Amino acid sequence: MINSDTLSGLLTLALTLVAWYHSRDFTYYGGLFVNWVLAVLLALGLTSAVKGLLPARRNQPKEKPDPAAYRKVLATLLVLALGIAAMPWIGFVLGSIAIYTLISMLIAPTRPRSPKGWAQTLVIAAITSGVFYAVFRYVLMVPLPTGTWFG
Amino acid sequence: MLFAFGEIFAPSNFLLLVLSGIAGIIVGCLPGLTATMALALLVPFTFTMPAITGLIMLGGLYVGAMFGDAIPATLINTPGTPSAIATTFDGYPLAKKGLAQHALTANAFSSLVGGLIGTILLLTLSPPLAELGLKFGPPEYFWMAIFGLTIIGTLASQSILKGLTGGALGLLLSTIGISPIAGDVRFTFGVTNLQAGVDLMVALIGFFCIPQVLEMVEFGVKHHRPVKYKPQKGVALQTIAFLLRKPILLIRSSLIGVLIGIIPGAGGNIAALVSYNEAVRWSKTPEEFGKGNIEGIAATETANCSVVQGSLIPMLTLGIPGSPAAAVILGALMLHGMRPGAEMYTTFGHITYTFIFSFFVGVIVMFIFTAWGSRIFARMVNVPLQHLAPMIAFLAIVGSFAIRNSLLDVGLMLLFGLCAYVLHKLGFESGPVVLGLIMGPFAEQGLVQSILMGRASGSVLRLMFSRPISLVLIGLCLASVIWPMVSHWQGKLRTGQREQGPAAAEQPSAAITEEGVVMGRDQ
Amino acid sequence: MVSGLMVAQAADFPNKPITYIIPFDPGGQTDIEARRQQPILEELLGVPVIITYRPGGGGSVGWSELANSPPTGYVIAGNNIPHIILQPLQRGNAGYNTEDLEPVSLFQTTPIGLAVLKSSPIESFEDFVQYAKEHPGAITIAGSGTYSGHHIAYLQLEKLAGIKTTYIPFTGAAPQITAFLGGHTTAILANSNDLVQHQDRIRVLAIGDDQRFPSLPDVPTFVELGYDMIPRIDRGICVPKGTPPEVIAILEAAFLSIARDPEIQSQMIEQGFVPMALGAQEYKEYIALKTVEYSELMQALEDR
């Protein structure tokens, strides 16, 4: 049974290998610290992987993973990723309104979600987004992306 | 001295102090906006003002930010600036228990104390403290970084192994960018902006904000139900009375803050973490930390505020800024024609002393605002989840963009957030990784520079192990490593396995640990 | 390309705010200079000048952003010699090429000097060379950055004096000075303004300029001492390649008039800098000259 120790151990080892591969060309001083850290990671990763395989503690109360919940998490991640990726084109205001609304709907306690709920959330999202955009752009001189669709 | 107070309370100066302080609190409140950035924005406005007014404004902003950054740390588990990282450890659990106002008041009062003690030291002991700061050379920076890494022992309550791995991961992350000694371009995969390395604030927002949002989505309204905040009377006085009964804690934390402030390069984030570590170490109930212990907040906030004055000590006496924010203030000083050094206290004495005294006034004013406002801020916890989660996501995006005006940073932030979420599921905590990220540059530079120095002087080992301050730091490292092991065994002997009943219901993120126990701090 | 449009834009340049990129952290030298220039620029050009910070990579993040900005004259950046020459040379991909940055004006130079603490037994430059010859590698010199002005100065020093010392790079002026003042390194190669700032505690052995440095009149130049090197860091302004010449001319005129302003000049001198006023063409030639010089030096380094 793969438990968290083994899994994290293996992931650590995988990461160490990738990092080591990319660090082959470093100069002596550039690579010195990196090599030490990688050595430590190697040791820790091995220890963790081995520890997970030991028979010692197997009686752990595991919470049943809820696939529906994980689907929602994945959906949230997709919303965030796509929203951010699209910002150079659709701009900050549209992008963040979309993100806000969609995430809010994912969490909303009532099913089915009423049009009124959508409208309410949309309005809040629009106002918040607009206010932040204005304040950041004109007061703090931080130009949030306008998006190429808007010039 | 009377002159100084007269100047400070002159209507225009005082008004500007209050306004810039409030601006500072707001800046500190928004993750992604740092004090340094805000100061840089403010400097041009000071050109047309007399030097005293300009400096008072800048000082007010700096102090305000140190008060403000604890607010998001407590309410939404996101440090407003890196100095507030350690405040999330105990602040957020308190907010979840409905004790947000207690936490915020404690933050405010601790910052006040830290600021006052720091200013006293700035006023009286600047020259010797500045000289002490100079004594820190590369070997000392290295041992300081190692000492910082031993704090992992305190932070990784579940699994030291995972804590160490997290810390090492943080160290590896910190190497992305241009190598400080050899100039290699490391791990940038061709992306130019990565030459600057991973920005700490971006990583912080990613590590602390995003997993929260994702967990809120995962568990929905049913599970994630923090205790509602109900305003109570007398909370402020109660909290202050509690803290006043712990003078040693407050004084020790202030001293730690000032000492780390005088070390050029080491700032509020390190000071708060070290102070937290020490508070845990000296406490009679170390298990209470991480679950909402006011002492924890007191330690971190006191230190992070006294760092402000600490960083100004070498800046005023030697012209060496103790932190990036101090560097901006230094720039402003020079643009007003003042030169740090002995002159500051003689020719420009009236300006300098007024500036220092303005901190006394500033911290008191900030305290009043944040303590009084804590009732209002605390209500944020009551915002329904379906609005809170997207708001946090929103703040995360805006904040991470604002740091370097780069969408790449936002993408990176999201990536870090995803990794942090996965890591949480595997039983890792964010604290050690962040620690590694912060200490990495110090450790690397200290190490390689010491090796270069050692090669020149004949023996690297002798250099690293023979200098007085290094030895003190090595001693601290050893103490810091041995202590958690001792207390871990003591704890096991004393109480056996602890089932955290109520905590389990409140902390729905089920990190599967080897002891089969859901510990309070995992969020 | 769209040259008709460009010319039309140039005709009423500037009529929008100008972004001034600082490729370093706020509070640094480039920032201070920009702040000095900002009010006068806004007055001369009649538009707001917005200073933005893009630190990282020793300046490369900011310069690569400039190189990729539209060549309209509305985005300018401070640039430094030798950084913009050395970084593309040494790094496989710095994000920009030296030619991508079109020079506008050079307004300041900071001579680099060699110094020891007043408490050091080394009294003069000759002593320094003597000691270095007797103890190769034992002298540690603090500098700021790798493949930076200080590093180049160190390499030139070793080559011309025939000595071997150890260069210890730090990540900026503040760390290097802290380490030096704390006695952790024997000597330092520092910028003139830092040398002037701390002159009470240090002894400057030599300075890199073609004539004696006014704020440190007793310090001989390297050239005087017989070493043909003038190590210094120059600061100027650049725009992306392809910016129309008329636009560059307007910017150049503005910066030159600031550079020639006696008030500004005296401020610079008091803080330990040397004001300069090179126009676009001269600046370009200077960069070409330095590029050749540094390429040779880097080549010699690789052959070592």
CSV table of C-alpha atoms in Angstrom, one decimal, chain A residues 22 36 50-51 60 78 81 114 140:
chain,number,residue,atom,x,y,z
A,22,HIS,CA,19.9,20.3,-14.9
A,36,TRP,CA,24.9,19.7,-0.9
A,50,VAL,CA,12.1,3.1,3.1
A,51,LYS,CA,10.2,4.2,6.2
A,60,GLN,CA,-4.0,4.8,10.4
A,78,LEU,CA,-8.8,25.0,-13.9
A,81,ALA,CA,-5.3,28.7,-14.4
A,114,SER,CA,-30.7,30.2,-8.9
A,140,LEU,CA,-0.7,52.8,-6.7
